[in-house]
Amino acid sequence: MTLSRNSFRQSGTGVALLLAAACGRTPAPSVPAPAKPAVPVFYAPRLVPQPTSLATAGDAPFVISETTVLEADGADAMPVARLFAARIRPATGYPLVPGTPAVATNSIRFQLRADRTDLGEEGYELVVRPDSVRIVARSAAGLFHGAQTLRQLLPPEIESDIRIGRPWGIPSLTIRDIPRFAWRGAMLDVARHFFTVNEVKQYIDILAMYKMNVLHLHLADDQGWRIEIRSRPLLAEKGSVTEVAGRPGGGGYFTQQDYADLVRYAQERFITVVPEIDMPGHFNAALIGYPELACSRRAPGPYTGIDVGWSTVCVDSAPSYALIDDVVREMAELTPGQYLHMGGDEVETLTPEQYASFVQRVQEIVARHGKKMVGWEEITAAQLQPGTIAQLWRADSLRHPLGPGVRMLLSPAKKAYIDQKYDPTTELGLRWAGYVDVRDSYDWDPATYLHDVGEDRIAGVEAPIWTETLRNITAVEYLAIPRLPAIAEVGWSAQGTRTWDDFRVRLAAQAARWRMLGINYYRSSQVPW
């Protein structure tokens, strides 16, 4: 990777000979004027995540102007061009109407090329020259990721929603960028505290900016059921009315139309929604409407605390599986992605045999409805089908060997749980996994984290944020930023291209962009803001 921090433009004066000849005189010898100080024109762009390779060109920048044309080469490229234009149009004030290729200069071109197999499914190549910008990818997802890099190459003021009169220059360079892992996700718990459609969209926008491609929505827990199931209306009607601490007006749920809106919004940004209905434990909110399915130690009723492990659906009851089948069927119909998450964590009221049998039956239900199952690491105690993903959260090694075709999704709490406090002074968050500052989230290698699991068995990484202490999206942002970009780089960038000392400088440069976007963030003392 070539990173040229400064290119220089030399200038000087030497017109005395020309002026004298024009006047018909023989010029006297002259002393050359001193050269002007070299002016740095380019710098190493401070991008997050770190690209696979970056080389500056040493040319003048490309400058977006009122006559700049956005070109979309291919029907699937047009939506990407439109989203990029919509993002930068308010700040520039320029029309930037995307069209089909027509001009060769003063253009930003989004080009799909099926023959670029070297870029993989989500990679891209970005070439900036003084007269043009070109993003090339095999897929529209790759074009979109390239557009996010192009966005970061522009000044932070490009995020403004009002016009700002300034030059909009992009340094001349070439970037070739391919993600390390296919699953680069974040989990948002909307069960313990409910978040509106618009709040979740705000979170999706942050994920997209840092090339994350999975939103794992934790939709049901003891404190609340947050998704409409039409065949089982009491799940939402009775199970959604409260949340942690039971504040007045709390609670709520997504209608199926709301959920479809979120899925569509995420898809436009090449993010897959993976819904989670936690079972057999964490099931109290579901049992409020269907108490006949309860076999737990407490009678079902609204719960506003944060204890875990006590609620369980009755796993030896046929009606329990009938309800689960209805839920899985409707979620599968609503979710175009290939995965459904069944939870499976913190079950303390079942025998190991009951638990393993339950996981295998749910796995069969998920498969029957055309999806693959994801579950927390505890599900490895059962016999899992190829294609299943187990999500690690608390262990440093596996308690049970992985079956053929089963992969791990890494979310180690002491690294990736961004709901944990940064330090003892942090007001929000929990600390059962310890304090997790930015370097903790960044400075680890998924390939070596589990001694008995190689990189080929790792699906990717994910940053969960549980919301026991978080009541609004501003609070979520405070715990997520700046740790979420750290996890994004762990998932995207090759291990050999990234170091903490370099990342903390690049991360600090993101703060001006967050302020323009109105994103709340924590000013960690580990980062040179």
Short mmCIF file of C-alpha atoms in Angstrom, two decimals:
data_model
loop_
_atom_site.label_atom_id
_atom_site.label_comp_id
_atom_site.label_asym_id
_atom_site.label_seq_id
_atom_site.Cartn_x
_atom_site.Cartn_y
_atom_site.Cartn_z
CA MET A 1 0.00 0.00 0.00
CA THR A 2 1.39 3.39 -1.03
CA LEU A 3 0.51 6.36 1.13
CA SER A 4 2.09 9.60 -0.10
CA ARG A 5 1.29 12.20 2.51
CA ASN A 6 2.46 15.24 0.53
CA SER A 7 2.89 16.06 -3.12
CA PHE A 8 4.38 19.40 -3.96
CA ARG A 9 3.78 21.93 -6.70
CA GLN A 10 6.96 23.87 -7.49
CA SER A 11 6.66 27.43 -8.86
CA GLY A 12 8.99 30.34 -9.57
CA THR A 13 9.47 33.36 -11.87
CA GLY A 14 11.78 33.67 -14.86
CA VAL A 15 10.24 36.21 -17.19
CA ALA A 16 13.07 38.82 -17.26
CA LEU A 17 14.60 37.46 -20.49
CA LEU A 18 11.26 37.48 -22.31
CA LEU A 19 10.42 41.01 -21.21
CA ALA A 20 13.84 42.38 -22.26
CA ALA A 21 13.69 40.73 -25.68
CA ALA A 22 10.27 42.23 -26.26
CA CYS A 23 11.72 45.72 -25.68
CA GLY A 24 14.66 45.19 -28.13
CA ARG A 25 17.37 45.23 -25.45
CA THR A 26 20.02 42.72 -24.58
CA PRO A 27 19.20 41.55 -21.12
CA ALA A 28 21.69 41.76 -18.36
CA PRO A 29 22.36 38.62 -16.39
CA SER A 30 19.76 38.23 -13.66
CA VAL A 31 19.55 36.42 -10.40
CA PRO A 32 16.66 33.95 -10.36
CA ALA A 33 13.87 34.88 -7.98
CA PRO A 34 13.76 32.65 -4.93
CA ALA A 35 11.40 29.73 -5.29
CA LYS A 36 8.11 30.01 -3.43
CA PRO A 37 7.68 27.65 -0.50
CA ALA A 38 6.31 24.26 -1.53
CA VAL A 39 2.63 23.99 -0.73
CA PRO A 40 1.20 20.61 0.29
CA VAL A 41 -1.62 19.79 -2.10
CA PHE A 42 -2.51 16.26 -1.09
CA TYR A 43 -2.52 14.21 2.10
CA ALA A 44 -3.13 10.62 3.08
CA PRO A 45 -6.94 10.40 3.30
CA ARG A 46 -8.10 9.40 6.77
CA LEU A 47 -10.58 6.72 5.81
CA VAL A 48 -12.48 4.30 8.04
CA PRO A 49 -12.41 1.39 7.37
CA GLN A 50 -8.84 1.27 6.07
CA PRO A 51 -8.88 0.31 2.36
CA THR A 52 -6.97 -2.66 1.01
CA SER A 53 -4.66 -0.43 -1.02
CA LEU A 54 -4.41 3.29 -1.65
CA ALA A 55 -1.99 5.19 -3.88
CA THR A 56 -2.05 8.96 -4.39
CA ALA A 57 -1.52 10.15 -7.96
CA GLY A 58 0.22 13.49 -7.40
CA ASP A 59 -2.16 15.30 -9.73
CA ALA A 60 -4.54 18.17 -9.07
CA PRO A 61 -7.78 17.20 -7.32
CA PHE A 62 -11.09 16.56 -8.99
CA VAL A 63 -13.43 19.42 -8.10
CA ILE A 64 -17.20 18.94 -8.08
CA SER A 65 -18.89 21.87 -9.80
CA GLU A 66 -22.31 22.92 -11.00
CA THR A 67 -21.65 21.16 -14.32
CA THR A 68 -20.43 17.87 -12.84
CA VAL A 69 -22.34 14.91 -14.25
CA LEU A 70 -23.14 11.69 -12.38
CA GLU A 71 -23.18 8.68 -14.69
CA ALA A 72 -24.67 5.26 -13.96
CA ASP A 73 -23.40 2.47 -16.18
CA GLY A 74 -26.01 -0.25 -15.73
CA ALA A 75 -29.55 -0.26 -14.36
CA ASP A 76 -28.42 -1.53 -10.95
CA ALA A 77 -25.91 1.30 -10.72
CA MET A 78 -28.57 4.01 -10.99
CA PRO A 79 -29.99 3.67 -7.43
CA VAL A 80 -26.47 3.98 -6.01
CA ALA A 81 -25.81 7.11 -8.05
CA ARG A 82 -29.12 8.60 -6.92
CA LEU A 83 -28.39 7.96 -3.23
CA PHE A 84 -24.95 9.53 -3.56
CA ALA A 85 -26.39 12.55 -5.37
CA ALA A 86 -29.09 12.97 -2.72
CA ARG A 87 -26.43 12.92 0.02
CA ILE A 88 -24.19 15.63 -1.46
CA ARG A 89 -26.77 17.79 -3.25
CA PRO A 90 -27.88 19.86 -0.22
CA ALA A 91 -24.35 20.95 0.75
CA THR A 92 -23.14 21.65 -2.79
CA GLY A 93 -26.36 23.16 -4.09
CA TYR A 94 -25.61 21.53 -7.46
CA PRO A 95 -28.25 19.62 -9.46
CA LEU A 96 -26.17 16.42 -9.85
CA VAL A 97 -28.85 14.53 -11.74
CA PRO A 98 -27.69 10.95 -12.48
CA GLY A 99 -27.89 9.79 -16.08
CA THR A 100 -26.49 7.21 -18.48
CA PRO A 101 -22.87 7.57 -19.68
CA ALA A 102 -22.55 10.45 -22.10
CA VAL A 103 -19.43 12.47 -21.31
CA ALA A 104 -15.83 11.62 -20.53
CA THR A 105 -14.83 14.61 -18.42
CA ASN A 106 -16.10 16.38 -15.30
CA SER A 107 -18.03 13.26 -14.41
CA ILE A 108 -18.46 10.82 -11.52
CA ARG A 109 -19.16 7.42 -13.02
CA PHE A 110 -20.60 4.35 -11.28
CA GLN A 111 -19.71 1.36 -13.43
CA LEU A 112 -20.78 -2.27 -13.04
CA ARG A 113 -18.45 -4.83 -14.61
CA ALA A 114 -19.20 -8.52 -14.29
CA ASP A 115 -15.65 -9.39 -15.38
CA ARG A 116 -14.06 -7.77 -12.31
CA THR A 117 -13.95 -11.03 -10.38
CA ASP A 118 -10.83 -9.77 -8.60
CA LEU A 119 -13.05 -7.40 -6.59
CA GLY A 120 -15.22 -10.14 -5.07
CA GLU A 121 -18.88 -9.63 -4.23
CA GLU A 122 -18.56 -6.34 -2.33
CA GLY A 123 -15.22 -4.87 -3.38
CA TYR A 124 -14.66 -1.84 -5.58
CA GLU A 125 -12.03 0.20 -7.34
CA LEU A 126 -12.08 3.99 -7.05
CA VAL A 127 -9.98 6.11 -9.42
CA VAL A 128 -9.90 9.89 -9.00
CA ARG A 129 -8.19 12.09 -11.58
CA PRO A 130 -8.42 15.86 -12.19
CA ASP A 131 -11.07 15.41 -14.91
CA SER A 132 -13.11 12.46 -13.64
CA VAL A 133 -14.01 10.01 -10.88
CA ARG A 134 -14.76 6.37 -11.60
CA ILE A 135 -16.07 3.68 -9.23
CA VAL A 136 -15.99 0.14 -10.63
CA ALA A 137 -17.46 -2.97 -8.99
CA ARG A 138 -18.96 -6.35 -9.83
CA SER A 139 -22.09 -5.60 -7.81
CA ALA A 140 -24.22 -2.66 -6.81
CA ALA A 141 -23.15 -3.33 -3.21
CA GLY A 142 -19.55 -2.73 -4.23
CA LEU A 143 -20.51 0.52 -5.94
CA PHE A 144 -22.31 1.62 -2.79
CA HIS A 145 -19.27 0.91 -0.61
CA GLY A 146 -17.12 2.85 -3.06
CA ALA A 147 -19.54 5.76 -2.81
CA GLN A 148 -19.10 5.78 0.98
CA THR A 149 -15.34 6.05 0.50
CA LEU A 150 -15.84 8.87 -1.99
CA ARG A 151 -18.05 10.60 0.55
CA GLN A 152 -15.27 10.42 3.17
CA LEU A 153 -12.79 11.88 0.67
CA LEU A 154 -14.91 15.02 0.51
CA PRO A 155 -14.70 17.64 3.29
CA PRO A 156 -16.90 16.92 6.35
CA GLU A 157 -19.12 19.87 5.40
CA ILE A 158 -20.49 17.70 2.58
CA GLU A 159 -22.79 16.21 5.25
CA SER A 160 -24.57 19.55 5.72
CA ASP A 161 -28.27 19.78 4.97
CA ILE A 162 -27.89 23.40 3.87
CA ARG A 163 -25.78 24.84 1.05
CA ILE A 164 -22.19 25.71 1.93
CA GLY A 165 -20.19 27.86 -0.47
CA ARG A 166 -16.77 26.24 -0.72
CA PRO A 167 -14.74 24.16 -3.21
CA TRP A 168 -15.54 20.46 -3.16
CA GLY A 169 -12.23 18.83 -4.02
CA ILE A 170 -11.37 15.13 -4.03
CA PRO A 171 -7.66 14.17 -4.03
CA SER A 172 -6.36 12.26 -7.06
CA LEU A 173 -5.74 8.66 -6.07
CA THR A 174 -6.49 5.02 -6.76
CA ILE A 175 -8.13 2.76 -4.18
CA ARG A 176 -8.73 -0.95 -4.50
CA ASP A 177 -10.79 -2.30 -1.63
CA ILE A 178 -12.16 -5.74 -0.73
CA PRO A 179 -13.77 -6.71 2.61
CA ARG A 180 -12.20 -9.35 4.82
CA PHE A 181 -15.44 -10.88 6.16
CA ALA A 182 -18.82 -11.30 4.50
CA TRP A 183 -20.77 -10.58 7.74
CA ARG A 184 -20.06 -7.16 9.22
CA GLY A 185 -22.93 -6.46 11.52
CA ALA A 186 -24.43 -4.57 14.41
CA MET A 187 -27.24 -5.67 16.70
CA LEU A 188 -29.83 -3.24 18.07
CA ASP A 189 -32.01 -4.35 20.98
CA VAL A 190 -35.46 -2.81 20.51
CA ALA A 191 -37.05 -5.13 23.10
CA ARG A 192 -35.81 -3.73 26.41
CA HIS A 193 -36.47 -0.21 25.16
CA PHE A 194 -38.43 0.37 21.97
CA PHE A 195 -37.06 2.51 19.14
CA THR A 196 -39.13 4.08 16.39
CA VAL A 197 -38.78 3.38 12.68
CA ASN A 198 -37.00 6.71 12.18
CA GLU A 199 -34.57 6.01 15.02
CA VAL A 200 -33.67 2.62 13.55
CA LYS A 201 -33.16 4.27 10.16
CA GLN A 202 -30.70 6.67 11.77
CA TYR A 203 -28.75 3.68 13.02
CA ILE A 204 -28.86 2.06 9.58
CA ASP A 205 -27.35 5.23 8.10
CA ILE A 206 -24.39 4.97 10.48
CA LEU A 207 -23.83 1.31 9.61
CA ALA A 208 -23.91 2.10 5.90
CA MET A 209 -21.35 4.90 6.24
CA TYR A 210 -18.82 2.40 7.62
CA LYS A 211 -19.59 -0.41 5.14
CA MET A 212 -21.40 -2.65 7.61
CA ASN A 213 -23.89 -4.93 5.89
CA VAL A 214 -26.04 -6.63 8.57
CA LEU A 215 -28.55 -5.16 11.02
CA HIS A 216 -29.49 -7.76 13.62
CA LEU A 217 -32.75 -6.62 15.25
CA HIS A 218 -33.44 -8.12 18.68
CA LEU A 219 -37.24 -7.99 18.48
CA ALA A 220 -38.44 -9.90 21.53
CA ASP A 221 -37.34 -10.41 25.12
CA ASP A 222 -38.82 -10.61 28.60
CA GLN A 223 -39.60 -6.88 28.64
CA GLY A 224 -41.30 -6.50 25.29
CA TRP A 225 -42.50 -8.11 22.06
CA ARG A 226 -41.86 -5.66 19.21
CA ILE A 227 -43.20 -7.17 15.97
CA GLU A 228 -46.77 -7.76 14.75
CA ILE A 229 -47.59 -11.42 14.08
CA ARG A 230 -50.99 -11.45 12.42
CA SER A 231 -51.77 -15.06 13.17
CA ARG A 232 -50.95 -14.45 16.86
CA PRO A 233 -52.17 -10.90 17.51
CA LEU A 234 -51.86 -11.08 21.32
CA LEU A 235 -48.07 -11.26 21.07
CA ALA A 236 -47.85 -7.58 20.18
CA GLU A 237 -51.13 -6.39 21.67
CA LYS A 238 -50.33 -7.61 25.18
CA GLY A 239 -46.57 -8.12 25.09
CA SER A 240 -45.46 -4.72 23.80
CA VAL A 241 -46.94 -2.31 26.33
CA THR A 242 -43.96 -1.87 28.61
CA GLU A 243 -40.15 -1.83 28.73
CA VAL A 244 -37.30 -1.70 31.25
CA ALA A 245 -38.21 0.50 34.23
CA GLY A 246 -41.80 0.73 32.97
CA ARG A 247 -41.76 4.45 32.19
CA PRO A 248 -45.13 6.02 31.26
CA GLY A 249 -45.73 5.91 27.53
CA GLY A 250 -42.99 3.35 27.03
CA GLY A 251 -43.24 0.26 24.90
CA GLY A 252 -44.51 -0.13 21.36
CA TYR A 253 -44.05 -2.45 18.41
CA PHE A 254 -43.47 -2.48 14.66
CA THR A 255 -46.41 -3.28 12.46
CA GLN A 256 -45.58 -5.55 9.57
CA GLN A 257 -45.71 -2.47 7.35
CA ASP A 258 -43.19 -0.73 9.63
CA TYR A 259 -40.89 -3.73 9.49
CA ALA A 260 -41.16 -3.92 5.69
CA ASP A 261 -40.26 -0.23 5.53
CA LEU A 262 -37.13 -0.85 7.63
CA VAL A 263 -36.13 -3.86 5.53
CA ARG A 264 -36.56 -1.84 2.33
CA TYR A 265 -34.58 1.12 3.71
CA ALA A 266 -31.77 -1.21 4.75
CA GLN A 267 -31.77 -3.03 1.40
CA GLU A 268 -31.33 0.26 -0.44
CA ARG A 269 -28.11 0.66 1.57
CA PHE A 270 -27.08 -2.98 1.01
CA ILE A 271 -27.74 -3.98 4.60
CA THR A 272 -29.48 -7.26 5.39
CA VAL A 273 -31.91 -7.31 8.32
CA VAL A 274 -31.63 -10.43 10.50
CA PRO A 275 -34.58 -10.55 12.96
CA GLU A 276 -34.19 -12.26 16.32
CA ILE A 277 -37.01 -13.79 18.33
CA ASP A 278 -35.26 -15.03 21.47
CA MET A 279 -36.35 -18.51 22.63
CA PRO A 280 -36.81 -20.74 24.60
CA GLY A 281 -35.70 -18.31 27.31
CA HIS A 282 -36.19 -14.53 27.35
CA PHE A 283 -39.78 -15.37 26.38
CA ASN A 284 -41.86 -13.66 29.05
CA ALA A 285 -43.40 -10.96 26.84
CA ALA A 286 -44.75 -13.65 24.50
CA LEU A 287 -46.27 -15.55 27.40
CA ILE A 288 -48.32 -12.54 28.55
CA GLY A 289 -50.72 -13.08 25.66
CA TYR A 290 -50.39 -16.89 25.66
CA PRO A 291 -49.88 -17.90 29.31
CA GLU A 292 -50.83 -21.50 28.64
CA LEU A 293 -47.37 -21.94 27.05
CA ALA A 294 -45.46 -21.01 30.19
CA CYS A 295 -43.39 -23.55 32.13
CA SER A 296 -41.11 -21.07 33.87
CA ARG A 297 -40.66 -20.34 37.54
CA ARG A 298 -42.70 -17.12 37.46
CA ALA A 299 -46.26 -16.54 36.31
CA PRO A 300 -46.29 -14.55 33.07
CA GLY A 301 -46.99 -10.86 33.44
CA PRO A 302 -45.38 -7.56 32.46
CA TYR A 303 -41.71 -7.47 33.45
CA THR A 304 -39.68 -4.26 33.73
CA GLY A 305 -36.49 -5.51 35.36
CA ILE A 306 -33.26 -6.77 33.82
CA ASP A 307 -32.72 -10.19 35.41
CA VAL A 308 -32.22 -13.05 32.96
CA GLY A 309 -32.56 -16.82 32.83
CA TRP A 310 -35.92 -17.29 34.56
CA SER A 311 -38.51 -17.30 31.76
CA THR A 312 -38.98 -20.23 29.39
CA VAL A 313 -41.59 -21.45 26.95
CA CYS A 314 -42.77 -24.98 27.72
CA VAL A 315 -40.59 -27.03 25.37
CA ASP A 316 -42.51 -30.29 25.85
CA SER A 317 -45.79 -28.81 24.65
CA ALA A 318 -47.07 -29.14 21.07
CA PRO A 319 -48.88 -25.76 21.25
CA SER A 320 -45.52 -24.09 21.93
CA TYR A 321 -44.16 -25.32 18.62
CA ALA A 322 -47.37 -24.34 16.83
CA LEU A 323 -46.88 -20.75 18.02
CA ILE A 324 -43.18 -20.82 17.11
CA ASP A 325 -44.06 -22.13 13.64
CA ASP A 326 -46.50 -19.25 13.13
CA VAL A 327 -43.89 -16.70 14.23
CA VAL A 328 -41.11 -18.17 12.08
CA ARG A 329 -43.40 -18.45 9.05
CA GLU A 330 -44.46 -14.80 9.18
CA MET A 331 -40.94 -13.54 9.89
CA ALA A 332 -39.62 -15.61 6.98
CA GLU A 333 -42.25 -14.11 4.69
CA LEU A 334 -41.35 -10.59 5.83
CA THR A 335 -37.57 -11.04 5.65
CA PRO A 336 -35.85 -11.37 2.25
CA GLY A 337 -32.48 -12.22 3.82
CA GLN A 338 -31.53 -15.87 4.27
CA TYR A 339 -31.14 -15.85 8.08
CA LEU A 340 -33.46 -15.88 11.11
CA HIS A 341 -32.00 -15.63 14.63
CA MET A 342 -33.59 -17.83 17.31
CA GLY A 343 -31.64 -16.52 20.30
CA GLY A 344 -31.08 -19.55 22.51
CA ASP A 345 -29.01 -17.86 25.22
CA GLU A 346 -29.16 -17.82 29.03
CA VAL A 347 -31.56 -20.74 29.52
CA GLU A 348 -31.43 -21.88 33.13
CA THR A 349 -34.68 -23.82 33.58
CA LEU A 350 -34.20 -26.70 31.12
CA THR A 351 -32.12 -29.85 31.22
CA PRO A 352 -29.32 -30.11 28.61
CA GLU A 353 -31.39 -32.75 26.80
CA GLN A 354 -34.50 -30.54 26.70
CA TYR A 355 -32.48 -27.59 25.44
CA ALA A 356 -30.70 -29.53 22.67
CA SER A 357 -33.96 -31.09 21.50
CA PHE A 358 -35.64 -27.67 21.39
CA VAL A 359 -32.85 -26.10 19.32
CA GLN A 360 -32.99 -28.96 16.81
CA ARG A 361 -36.77 -28.68 16.44
CA VAL A 362 -36.61 -24.92 15.92
CA GLN A 363 -33.82 -25.41 13.40
CA GLU A 364 -36.10 -27.74 11.43
CA ILE A 365 -38.92 -25.18 11.54
CA VAL A 366 -36.59 -22.44 10.26
CA ALA A 367 -35.34 -24.69 7.45
CA ARG A 368 -38.89 -25.68 6.48
CA HIS A 369 -39.67 -22.00 5.91
CA GLY A 370 -36.67 -21.56 3.64
CA LYS A 371 -34.21 -19.87 6.00
CA LYS A 372 -30.96 -20.66 7.82
CA MET A 373 -30.75 -20.39 11.58
CA VAL A 374 -28.51 -18.19 13.70
CA GLY A 375 -28.32 -18.56 17.47
CA TRP A 376 -26.12 -17.51 20.35
CA GLU A 377 -23.15 -19.74 21.16
CA GLU A 378 -25.17 -22.00 23.48
CA ILE A 379 -26.80 -23.65 20.44
CA THR A 380 -23.54 -25.52 19.71
CA ALA A 381 -24.70 -28.00 22.38
CA ALA A 382 -27.23 -29.27 19.82
CA GLN A 383 -26.69 -31.07 16.53
CA LEU A 384 -26.64 -28.22 14.01
CA GLN A 385 -27.28 -28.34 10.28
CA PRO A 386 -24.71 -27.12 7.74
CA GLY A 387 -25.26 -23.41 7.10
CA THR A 388 -26.21 -22.65 10.70
CA ILE A 389 -24.30 -19.82 12.41
CA ALA A 390 -23.49 -19.75 16.12
CA GLN A 391 -22.85 -16.29 17.57
CA LEU A 392 -20.11 -16.23 20.19
CA TRP A 393 -20.62 -13.70 22.97
CA ARG A 394 -19.01 -14.76 26.24
CA ALA A 395 -16.53 -17.59 25.64
CA ASP A 396 -12.91 -17.50 24.49
CA SER A 397 -13.08 -21.12 23.36
CA LEU A 398 -15.79 -23.49 22.22
CA ARG A 399 -17.47 -25.78 24.73
CA HIS A 400 -18.68 -28.04 21.94
CA PRO A 401 -17.01 -28.80 18.59
CA LEU A 402 -18.53 -27.23 15.50
CA GLY A 403 -20.37 -29.59 13.21
CA PRO A 404 -19.70 -29.75 9.46
CA GLY A 405 -20.68 -26.54 7.68
CA VAL A 406 -21.42 -24.64 10.92
CA ARG A 407 -19.70 -21.27 11.27
CA MET A 408 -19.08 -18.78 14.07
CA LEU A 409 -20.09 -15.13 14.22
CA LEU A 410 -17.78 -13.33 16.67
CA SER A 411 -19.23 -10.86 19.19
CA PRO A 412 -16.97 -11.34 22.23
CA ALA A 413 -18.44 -9.20 25.00
CA LYS A 414 -15.13 -7.76 26.19
CA LYS A 415 -14.41 -6.57 22.64
CA ALA A 416 -17.62 -6.13 20.68
CA TYR A 417 -20.39 -5.44 23.22
CA ILE A 418 -20.71 -1.71 22.74
CA ASP A 419 -23.35 -1.40 25.45
CA GLN A 420 -20.61 -1.80 28.08
CA LYS A 421 -19.29 1.31 29.82
CA TYR A 422 -16.15 2.91 28.43
CA ASP A 423 -14.71 3.51 31.90
CA PRO A 424 -15.92 4.00 35.50
CA THR A 425 -17.14 7.54 34.76
CA THR A 426 -19.51 6.52 31.95
CA GLU A 427 -23.13 7.11 33.02
CA LEU A 428 -24.80 4.88 30.43
CA GLY A 429 -24.20 1.20 29.83
CA LEU A 430 -23.45 -1.90 31.86
CA ARG A 431 -20.14 -3.36 33.06
CA TRP A 432 -20.62 -7.08 33.61
CA ALA A 433 -18.07 -7.78 30.83
CA GLY A 434 -15.69 -5.10 32.09
CA TYR A 435 -14.92 -1.66 30.72
CA VAL A 436 -14.60 -1.59 26.92
CA ASP A 437 -12.85 1.45 25.47
CA VAL A 438 -12.15 2.07 21.79
CA ARG A 439 -8.84 0.22 21.69
CA ASP A 440 -10.44 -2.85 23.26
CA SER A 441 -12.99 -2.89 20.42
CA TYR A 442 -10.32 -2.41 17.76
CA ASP A 443 -7.14 -4.19 18.79
CA TRP A 444 -7.96 -7.88 18.20
CA ASP A 445 -7.83 -10.37 15.36
CA PRO A 446 -10.92 -12.54 14.77
CA ALA A 447 -8.77 -15.20 13.11
CA THR A 448 -6.80 -15.84 16.31
CA TYR A 449 -9.44 -15.05 18.94
CA LEU A 450 -10.66 -18.64 19.12
CA HIS A 451 -7.77 -21.07 19.28
CA ASP A 452 -9.80 -23.94 17.89
CA VAL A 453 -11.58 -22.10 15.04
CA GLY A 454 -9.77 -20.97 11.90
CA GLU A 455 -10.68 -17.96 9.79
CA ASP A 456 -12.44 -20.16 7.23
CA ARG A 457 -15.03 -21.06 9.90
CA ILE A 458 -15.70 -17.44 10.87
CA ALA A 459 -18.70 -15.81 9.21
CA GLY A 460 -17.68 -12.35 10.44
CA VAL A 461 -18.03 -9.96 13.35
CA GLU A 462 -20.93 -8.15 14.96
CA ALA A 463 -21.28 -5.39 17.56
CA PRO A 464 -24.34 -5.88 19.79
CA ILE A 465 -25.85 -3.01 21.75
CA TRP A 466 -28.30 -4.01 24.48
CA THR A 467 -30.59 -1.26 25.71
CA GLU A 468 -31.27 -1.79 29.40
CA THR A 469 -29.97 1.76 30.05
CA LEU A 470 -30.71 3.34 26.65
CA ARG A 471 -34.02 5.09 26.03
CA ASN A 472 -33.40 6.95 22.75
CA ILE A 473 -31.18 6.88 19.70
CA THR A 474 -28.97 9.68 21.03
CA ALA A 475 -28.01 7.45 23.95
CA VAL A 476 -27.40 4.55 21.56
CA GLU A 477 -25.08 6.73 19.47
CA TYR A 478 -23.10 7.75 22.56
CA LEU A 479 -22.20 4.14 23.30
CA ALA A 480 -21.85 3.09 19.66
CA ILE A 481 -19.62 5.92 18.46
CA PRO A 482 -16.64 5.65 18.23
CA ARG A 483 -16.59 1.90 18.96
CA LEU A 484 -18.84 0.91 16.04
CA PRO A 485 -16.38 2.22 13.41
CA ALA A 486 -13.66 0.23 15.21
CA ILE A 487 -15.64 -3.00 14.82
CA ALA A 488 -16.43 -2.04 11.22
CA GLU A 489 -12.71 -1.88 10.44
CA VAL A 490 -12.06 -5.20 12.23
CA GLY A 491 -14.62 -6.77 9.89
CA TRP A 492 -13.61 -5.00 6.67
CA SER A 493 -9.86 -4.41 6.64
CA ALA A 494 -7.14 -7.01 6.28
CA GLN A 495 -5.31 -7.59 9.55
CA GLY A 496 -1.95 -6.61 8.05
CA THR A 497 -3.15 -3.19 6.88
CA ARG A 498 -4.30 -1.85 10.23
CA THR A 499 -2.64 -0.69 13.46
CA TRP A 500 -4.07 1.04 16.50
CA ASP A 501 -1.75 4.07 16.29
CA ASP A 502 -2.83 4.75 12.71
CA PHE A 503 -6.51 4.02 13.34
CA ARG A 504 -6.86 6.41 16.28
CA VAL A 505 -5.68 9.30 14.06
CA ARG A 506 -8.03 8.34 11.24
CA LEU A 507 -10.87 7.92 13.75
CA ALA A 508 -10.31 11.39 15.20
CA ALA A 509 -10.77 12.86 11.74
CA GLN A 510 -14.31 11.40 11.64
CA ALA A 511 -15.51 13.62 14.48
CA ALA A 512 -16.08 16.67 12.28
CA ARG A 513 -18.35 14.53 10.07
CA TRP A 514 -20.29 13.25 13.08
CA ARG A 515 -20.86 16.81 14.26
CA MET A 516 -22.19 17.81 10.85
CA LEU A 517 -24.56 14.82 10.93
CA GLY A 518 -25.68 15.52 14.49
CA ILE A 519 -24.37 12.16 15.75
CA ASN A 520 -23.72 11.98 19.47
CA TYR A 521 -20.34 10.45 20.38
CA TYR A 522 -18.00 9.79 23.27
CA ARG A 523 -14.68 11.65 23.32
CA SER A 524 -12.47 8.79 24.43
CA SER A 525 -9.16 9.86 25.95
CA GLN A 526 -7.52 7.21 23.77
CA VAL A 527 -8.23 9.22 20.60
CA PRO A 528 -6.42 12.47 19.65
CA TRP A 529 -9.50 14.53 18.93
#
